[in-house]
Amino acid sequence: MSRPAPSPIFTLRGAGAPLNTLHFSCHGGDTPLLFSGSGKGAIHMWNLNTRRAETVAEGHSGNSVVWVNTLQGTDTLISQGRDMRVCLWDLSEGRRAVLDSLWTGSVGFCQCSLLEMSTGTHLLAFAGQQTEEIKIVELPSKTPVCTLVPDAKLGMIMCIKLWQPDSGPGPLLLAGYEDGSLLLWDVTQRAQLSQTKAHPEPVMCLTFDPQCLRGVSGSSEKDLCSWRLDGQNNLQLQDSVTLVNPGVSQLCVRGDGKLLASAGWDHRVRIFGWKKLRPLAVLQYHTDLVLSVAFSDHQDPRQRLLAAGSKDQRISLWSIFNEGADTG
Amino acid sequence: MDSLAPHTEVRVAVAQCFRTLSTSTEPEDIISSLQTLHSFLDEGPESRSTPDQRAEFSRAHFTRTLQFLLSNIQADWLLGLSAAQRTDLWDGLFLRGPPEQALLVLMEGISELKASTSLDLLISITERFLLSGRLAALLWSSCLQTAPSDSPQLRETLLARIVALPDLTANRLHLKNKPCFCPQQYFTLLASEMLTALERTCQALKDGTDCSLIFVAQTLGKVCVQGHSGPVFAVMAPQLSVCTRSDMVWQRVCWKLLQNVPQRWMESVLTGLVQAVRGPEAFGRIIGNLVLTNKKAQYVVTHKLLLLQYKYETQVLRTVLGYLAADRERRPLLLQVLRALSQAWANPSAVKHTPLEQQLYVSKALLLSVNLLRDAELQELRSELLQCMLGGMQSHLDSSVVRIRHMGMVVGECLSARMDLNNTKLKFEYDQDEETLELLSLMTPISGEEPEEEPENGVTSPQETSEKTPSTQNASSQNKSKSDPGSDLDSDDEFSPYDMSADQEMTKESPRYLRDCLETLISSEDSVRVELSLRVAEGLVRKNVFAAREISVQLTKVLLHTEDKYSIRGFLSLRQTTMVALTVTDCIPVTQYLTTEFYSMNYGLRQRLDILEVLALAAQELSKPISEERSPSVGVSSCTDLTPYPGDNPVHWRQVVERRIQSKTKRLTKGATQPPAKATPNRYAPVAGHFFFPLLSNYDKPQVTFDLLGGDHLVLGRLIHTLGLFMHLAVNAPVAAQMGRALLDFVWAVRYHVDQMVRRGVLFAVCSVFLSMPSQNLLVDLNEQLFETRTWLADVAEGDPDEDCRNLAIQSLVMLDKSLKKQLQDQQALGMET
């Protein structure tokens, strides 16, 4: 028969607030790190070897941190808070100082999206002051690139994903809106390429795999909806998976494109095979909504971890499907 | 005169030898006279004696000679002989003459001699006698005497000696007994010697000589009746089964052998044979149509093996019934047996009063025989079978024992399926356990009838299977490869899923106040809210004792009347644990309420049983030592997960009783070394009376819906058991003596109840009285009742059809005696001190 349901390999406690976002940084440096953003404005840097919080950074004056990320190649941390600011942190040589900050004007929960253009320059997409507005700036110069506003009334912008196609000239942006629509934007043309209605309810989260041009989005109801881009950059809905309980906070595809993890409002993390969305595991540990989920970027695939942050103020870490492909 | 001449000649020669042996000291003389004696035994052309002389010597002088040798066993000349000479001349006489005489003399000698070298000598001769096949010679010689020449007494003695040889040697030699005299080896040897004799008989019959098997048959009978049929048939049955397969003479010999077994030994021979033989065909070949010619055999096979004895394996039933079905002439017997079986199965009195194992045995026999019927015969018996099925099922389903009910269901299903009642079949719901599966399996006939070692078939069958298996494998692998191309690298199959059964829907917010639960349970129609209320109720009761006390009776009332309208998972256990929690929290009012309701109108049996269970569990919880703190969460999980709702599973109830008895037995056996369980304060002792006495008050007032002493055995049994449990838990409580007295009075009226569940309950209650009542009270308060109780217990221990009842009665007797003995000793000690 099937194996018994797995347990977390360890958990991180002490954040003292709901954990809205998680980000691994394990591929370089000596110590693998996990960044977490809490509901009380603290950014924890967890050392995964000692399993303790190495540093706690407070930069959003007590407002909830909704998103953290690191700029590739530099020791720069970027965080987004509900104080309508995006902060850039210098982490080099043990410093924990805010380098720069950016006013977004967004009161929503939409997490930013970061794309590395060339060494040193990044594009950052974030929700703007208007409810439907997406702004894109270049970092670190903070030069505005464009502002994208849909023609039709689609409600508040809920989630965005910026990516660079292999074939096309400029980056594309996927956005989910409050009425359940998904839009594909061409950033350089500032044009809307494709639109589809994926959910009857607001799109809560989406993730996209540029390798196979497939993505999946979650909403506040039970269905996970998967879709793909055809050659003409048209969004085409594919099959959907029905969950046991409604509500998904976040979706994440593992780096090797084999697994999809969903953070559920029903306190559970679900694992699917990414190709066919076959349910593979249900991770039960948390006692409140799971808000975020992330796969680590370890270079050795066997060390890969899955982290889940929950409203119950804990982070659980799981080692799952890390064996070689032959043993399953 | 001519006929006299050899007689006198031999007599003179033998007398001459004897004289020489007793007087002479010359070794040559002694050797020559021994050789003379030998010459009368020598056969063949170079023999010095004539056949007449030899016959005369064997008839009249051989025994005498051997006896003479034995009486001179200490003589000097014997010691003077060399070992080789002694073995050849002295021992040889025993081994070469007529074996029956030699055996008799040897046995006589062994039983007379005390331990000495002479005895050792005799033992070694006897050993060689056995090992050199003299027993076969003995049996064979008896076969040749078509008319018995010797007296019946002599034959009887010889028979007794042959069969009792292991006993005689063991009595004489004690621990120094030889292995070949041990029953296991000896009777195996005897069996193969009998086979040798039978084989020679077959050979002789083919050559046209008449033989008599009477003595062999008698030997077989006597061996079996003395209980050695196991080793004997372990050797004989396979051999006979193989020999009779092809050889008609062997079959005739076997039939004759069994016909010649005396009536009084027939039963043990047949039962031994039927257990050792494999399959009905072999049995039929060996005994032939014995059941038709021999009344005794018929009685044993058709009646005793099927209806009276029930210790045999199912294989025996298969053999017997298959044997009856195999032959046209025997088939009427099968029908007769089937009628008898169906009557026995359907008999309501048998269902009540015979042991369960016997009922199972009869059920198996019934199913097997029905399965053997042909369709025409089935039509003939149809109405009778239908009658039996309907009546029998009713009485089985009425029983309070689960196994009996299951038996009724399975047999009913099988019978109805076999009878093909207008294409309708009975179908019951029951748990598939080992027993029901076995019964069901009896309906599928075993295809390879005889699992015997058949050389021809044995070779072919493995080939067939080995041919088959690869072909199926090929097919499956081909199928696989066909389906393979569809699934390319895109599949997620490289990961095997984990168990996701725990992925259930989330429930809504659960109530946080007990009063909310109460309101929901009373008025809500929302299944989710009802479920949530039920789930949290126990925790809330335990968490907030004061709130719980305010509404304890009300909530108990509501819970008692709540039905599982929404089929909530674990409904029964949730309801039960909550009621237990309420009873524990607010003991006196709730018990008062529950015990009153137990006897009031308009409750179902289920509810009354629930009341008893709740009270019992609450009493158990209260009786735990106070110091041991019990966290509510642990209680919840253990109650819901570990113990399945006891009412659903009546076996549980019995197991609990047994476990308790077990624990008590231990305490008793170690009683001397272990001090009695330490008395610790608990919450139960002060309130034990509230649990106990109200339940005793109204039992004999039947109501329209509830008649405890009438039809509602089940509740009565549970009630008594629960009372027994209250008694048991009240050990060391001040009120225990009163409770014990009242309980003994109460159970006295129902001690011979028809239902074994009630009887078990009664015995359990009695056990717990003896266990919990202080021994001085036992003697003083129950003075006049004890004697009667003892007699009753002894009666039950001996004669009750139910095994549990007998065991419980024995337990109680032991406990009673121990505590009385202890009490009397204490009193004596006191008396001596004063």
PDB file of N, CA and C in Angstrom, chain A residues 3-4 244-245 258 266-268 270 273 275-282 284 321 325 328, chain B residues 486-507:
ATOM      1  N   ARG A   3       2.625   4.680   1.204  1.00  0.00           N
ATOM      2  CA  ARG A   3       3.384   4.981   2.416  1.00  0.00           C
ATOM      3  C   ARG A   3       2.543   5.838   3.346  1.00  0.00           C
ATOM      4  N   PRO A   4       2.771   5.734   4.646  1.00  0.00           N
ATOM      5  CA  PRO A   4       2.034   6.605   5.555  1.00  0.00           C
ATOM      6  C   PRO A   4       2.394   8.063   5.302  1.00  0.00           C
ATOM      7  N   VAL A 244      -9.876  19.164  -1.600  1.00  0.00           N
ATOM      8  CA  VAL A 244     -10.892  18.744  -0.632  1.00  0.00           C
ATOM      9  C   VAL A 244     -11.507  19.975   0.036  1.00  0.00           C
ATOM     10  N   ASN A 245     -10.658  20.941   0.372  1.00  0.00           N
ATOM     11  CA  ASN A 245     -11.149  22.135   1.039  1.00  0.00           C
ATOM     12  C   ASN A 245     -10.783  23.366   0.221  1.00  0.00           C
ATOM     13  N   LYS A 258       9.251  19.198 -11.338  1.00  0.00           N
ATOM     14  CA  LYS A 258       8.594  17.912 -11.149  1.00  0.00           C
ATOM     15  C   LYS A 258       7.469  17.970 -10.136  1.00  0.00           C
ATOM     16  N   ASP A 266      -6.858  25.210   4.460  1.00  0.00           N
ATOM     17  CA  ASP A 266      -7.314  24.136   5.351  1.00  0.00           C
ATOM     18  C   ASP A 266      -6.170  23.586   6.195  1.00  0.00           C
ATOM     19  N   HIS A 267      -5.123  24.386   6.387  1.00  0.00           N
ATOM     20  CA  HIS A 267      -3.973  24.045   7.248  1.00  0.00           C
ATOM     21  C   HIS A 267      -3.058  23.017   6.603  1.00  0.00           C
ATOM     22  N   ARG A 268      -3.281  22.676   5.335  1.00  0.00           N
ATOM     23  CA  ARG A 268      -2.508  21.578   4.759  1.00  0.00           C
ATOM     24  C   ARG A 268      -1.721  22.042   3.549  1.00  0.00           C
ATOM     25  N   ARG A 270      -0.348  20.633   0.011  1.00  0.00           N
ATOM     26  CA  ARG A 270      -0.568  19.504  -0.883  1.00  0.00           C
ATOM     27  C   ARG A 270       0.544  19.464  -1.923  1.00  0.00           C
ATOM     28  N   GLY A 273       2.195  16.037  -8.637  1.00  0.00           N
ATOM     29  CA  GLY A 273       3.146  15.912  -9.722  1.00  0.00           C
ATOM     30  C   GLY A 273       2.872  17.068 -10.691  1.00  0.00           C
ATOM     31  N   LYS A 275       3.562  17.509 -13.888  1.00  0.00           N
ATOM     32  CA  LYS A 275       3.173  17.239 -15.268  1.00  0.00           C
ATOM     33  C   LYS A 275       1.677  17.005 -15.412  1.00  0.00           C
ATOM     34  N   LYS A 276       1.144  16.150 -14.564  1.00  0.00           N
ATOM     35  CA  LYS A 276      -0.251  15.771 -14.727  1.00  0.00           C
ATOM     36  C   LYS A 276      -1.106  16.244 -13.564  1.00  0.00           C
ATOM     37  N   LEU A 277      -0.539  16.960 -12.664  1.00  0.00           N
ATOM     38  CA  LEU A 277      -1.234  17.397 -11.447  1.00  0.00           C
ATOM     39  C   LEU A 277      -1.818  16.222 -10.675  1.00  0.00           C
ATOM     40  N   ARG A 278      -1.051  15.146 -10.617  1.00  0.00           N
ATOM     41  CA  ARG A 278      -1.512  14.004  -9.848  1.00  0.00           C
ATOM     42  C   ARG A 278      -1.233  14.251  -8.377  1.00  0.00           C
ATOM     43  N   PRO A 279      -2.237  14.132  -7.497  1.00  0.00           N
ATOM     44  CA  PRO A 279      -1.989  14.356  -6.068  1.00  0.00           C
ATOM     45  C   PRO A 279      -1.017  13.321  -5.542  1.00  0.00           C
ATOM     46  N   LEU A 280      -0.007  13.767  -4.813  1.00  0.00           N
ATOM     47  CA  LEU A 280       1.011  12.841  -4.328  1.00  0.00           C
ATOM     48  C   LEU A 280       1.069  12.782  -2.810  1.00  0.00           C
ATOM     49  N   ALA A 281       0.785  13.894  -2.161  1.00  0.00           N
ATOM     50  CA  ALA A 281       0.888  13.854  -0.700  1.00  0.00           C
ATOM     51  C   ALA A 281       0.108  15.018  -0.119  1.00  0.00           C
ATOM     52  N   VAL A 282      -0.326  14.836   1.092  1.00  0.00           N
ATOM     53  CA  VAL A 282      -0.966  15.908   1.851  1.00  0.00           C
ATOM     54  C   VAL A 282      -0.175  16.045   3.133  1.00  0.00           C
ATOM     55  N   GLN A 284       0.222  17.360   6.670  1.00  0.00           N
ATOM     56  CA  GLN A 284      -0.578  17.911   7.754  1.00  0.00           C
ATOM     57  C   GLN A 284       0.318  18.152   8.944  1.00  0.00           C
ATOM     58  N   PHE A 321      10.053  13.525  -1.586  1.00  0.00           N
ATOM     59  CA  PHE A 321      10.368  13.115  -2.960  1.00  0.00           C
ATOM     60  C   PHE A 321      11.762  13.593  -3.368  1.00  0.00           C
ATOM     61  N   ALA A 325      15.089   9.466  -8.948  1.00  0.00           N
ATOM     62  CA  ALA A 325      13.847   9.236  -9.670  1.00  0.00           C
ATOM     63  C   ALA A 325      13.518   7.754  -9.757  1.00  0.00           C
ATOM     64  N   GLY A 328      11.586   6.560  -6.760  1.00  0.00           N
ATOM     65  CA  GLY A 328      10.317   7.257  -6.520  1.00  0.00           C
ATOM     66  C   GLY A 328      10.400   8.046  -5.278  1.00  0.00           C
TER      67      GLY A 328
ATOM     68  N   GLY B 486       1.735   4.785 -24.435  1.00  0.00           N
ATOM     69  CA  GLY B 486       0.867   5.908 -24.100  1.00  0.00           C
ATOM     70  C   GLY B 486       1.474   6.826 -23.051  1.00  0.00           C
ATOM     71  N   SER B 487       2.141   6.209 -22.084  1.00  0.00           N
ATOM     72  CA  SER B 487       2.674   7.035 -21.010  1.00  0.00           C
ATOM     73  C   SER B 487       4.120   7.374 -21.327  1.00  0.00           C
ATOM     74  N   ASP B 488       4.364   8.553 -21.734  1.00  0.00           N
ATOM     75  CA  ASP B 488       5.730   8.953 -22.073  1.00  0.00           C
ATOM     76  C   ASP B 488       6.405   9.557 -20.843  1.00  0.00           C
ATOM     77  N   LEU B 489       7.378  10.310 -21.068  1.00  0.00           N
ATOM     78  CA  LEU B 489       8.142  10.849 -19.947  1.00  0.00           C
ATOM     79  C   LEU B 489       7.350  11.884 -19.148  1.00  0.00           C
ATOM     80  N   ASP B 490       6.221  12.287 -19.708  1.00  0.00           N
ATOM     81  CA  ASP B 490       5.469  13.335 -19.052  1.00  0.00           C
ATOM     82  C   ASP B 490       4.722  12.874 -17.811  1.00  0.00           C
ATOM     83  N   SER B 491       4.761  11.588 -17.539  1.00  0.00           N
ATOM     84  CA  SER B 491       3.916  11.137 -16.437  1.00  0.00           C
ATOM     85  C   SER B 491       4.559  11.458 -15.088  1.00  0.00           C
ATOM     86  N   ASP B 492       3.705  11.522 -14.077  1.00  0.00           N
ATOM     87  CA  ASP B 492       4.201  11.772 -12.723  1.00  0.00           C
ATOM     88  C   ASP B 492       4.488  10.472 -12.008  1.00  0.00           C
ATOM     89  N   ASP B 493       4.581   9.360 -12.767  1.00  0.00           N
ATOM     90  CA  ASP B 493       4.619   8.059 -12.123  1.00  0.00           C
ATOM     91  C   ASP B 493       5.891   7.811 -11.347  1.00  0.00           C
ATOM     92  N   GLU B 494       6.902   8.659 -11.593  1.00  0.00           N
ATOM     93  CA  GLU B 494       8.139   8.361 -10.878  1.00  0.00           C
ATOM     94  C   GLU B 494       7.994   8.584  -9.382  1.00  0.00           C
ATOM     95  N   PHE B 495       6.956   9.289  -8.982  1.00  0.00           N
ATOM     96  CA  PHE B 495       6.722   9.460  -7.542  1.00  0.00           C
ATOM     97  C   PHE B 495       5.536   8.605  -7.132  1.00  0.00           C
ATOM     98  N   SER B 496       5.729   7.826  -6.070  1.00  0.00           N
ATOM     99  CA  SER B 496       4.572   7.066  -5.579  1.00  0.00           C
ATOM    100  C   SER B 496       3.912   7.876  -4.475  1.00  0.00           C
ATOM    101  N   PRO B 497       2.620   8.016  -4.561  1.00  0.00           N
ATOM    102  CA  PRO B 497       1.944   8.902  -3.618  1.00  0.00           C
ATOM    103  C   PRO B 497       2.008   8.386  -2.191  1.00  0.00           C
ATOM    104  N   TYR B 498       1.958   9.309  -1.261  1.00  0.00           N
ATOM    105  CA  TYR B 498       1.813   8.955   0.148  1.00  0.00           C
ATOM    106  C   TYR B 498       0.349   8.667   0.441  1.00  0.00           C
ATOM    107  N   ASP B 499       0.101   8.165   1.604  1.00  0.00           N
ATOM    108  CA  ASP B 499      -1.268   7.916   2.036  1.00  0.00           C
ATOM    109  C   ASP B 499      -1.961   9.262   2.241  1.00  0.00           C
ATOM    110  N   MET B 500      -3.059   9.456   1.529  1.00  0.00           N
ATOM    111  CA  MET B 500      -3.737  10.755   1.627  1.00  0.00           C
ATOM    112  C   MET B 500      -5.139  10.605   2.210  1.00  0.00           C
ATOM    113  N   SER B 501      -5.349   9.471   2.900  1.00  0.00           N
ATOM    114  CA  SER B 501      -6.701   9.222   3.387  1.00  0.00           C
ATOM    115  C   SER B 501      -7.105  10.215   4.473  1.00  0.00           C
ATOM    116  N   ALA B 502      -6.112  10.828   5.112  1.00  0.00           N
ATOM    117  CA  ALA B 502      -6.448  11.752   6.198  1.00  0.00           C
ATOM    118  C   ALA B 502      -6.908  13.101   5.667  1.00  0.00           C
ATOM    119  N   ASP B 503      -6.900  13.249   4.348  1.00  0.00           N
ATOM    120  CA  ASP B 503      -7.255  14.543   3.769  1.00  0.00           C
ATOM    121  C   ASP B 503      -8.772  14.687   3.738  1.00  0.00           C
ATOM    122  N   GLN B 504      -9.332  15.064   4.862  1.00  0.00           N
ATOM    123  CA  GLN B 504     -10.788  15.187   4.968  1.00  0.00           C
ATOM    124  C   GLN B 504     -11.173  16.656   4.911  1.00  0.00           C
ATOM    125  N   GLU B 505     -12.477  16.841   4.736  1.00  0.00           N
ATOM    126  CA  GLU B 505     -12.952  18.215   4.717  1.00  0.00           C
ATOM    127  C   GLU B 505     -12.802  18.857   6.083  1.00  0.00           C
ATOM    128  N   MET B 506     -12.546  20.139   6.060  1.00  0.00           N
ATOM    129  CA  MET B 506     -12.412  20.871   7.318  1.00  0.00           C
ATOM    130  C   MET B 506     -13.784  21.104   7.919  1.00  0.00           C
ATOM    131  N   THR B 507     -13.806  21.089   9.208  1.00  0.00           N
ATOM    132  CA  THR B 507     -15.094  21.314   9.850  1.00  0.00           C
ATOM    133  C   THR B 507     -15.220  22.777  10.246  1.00  0.00           C
TER     134      THR B 507
END
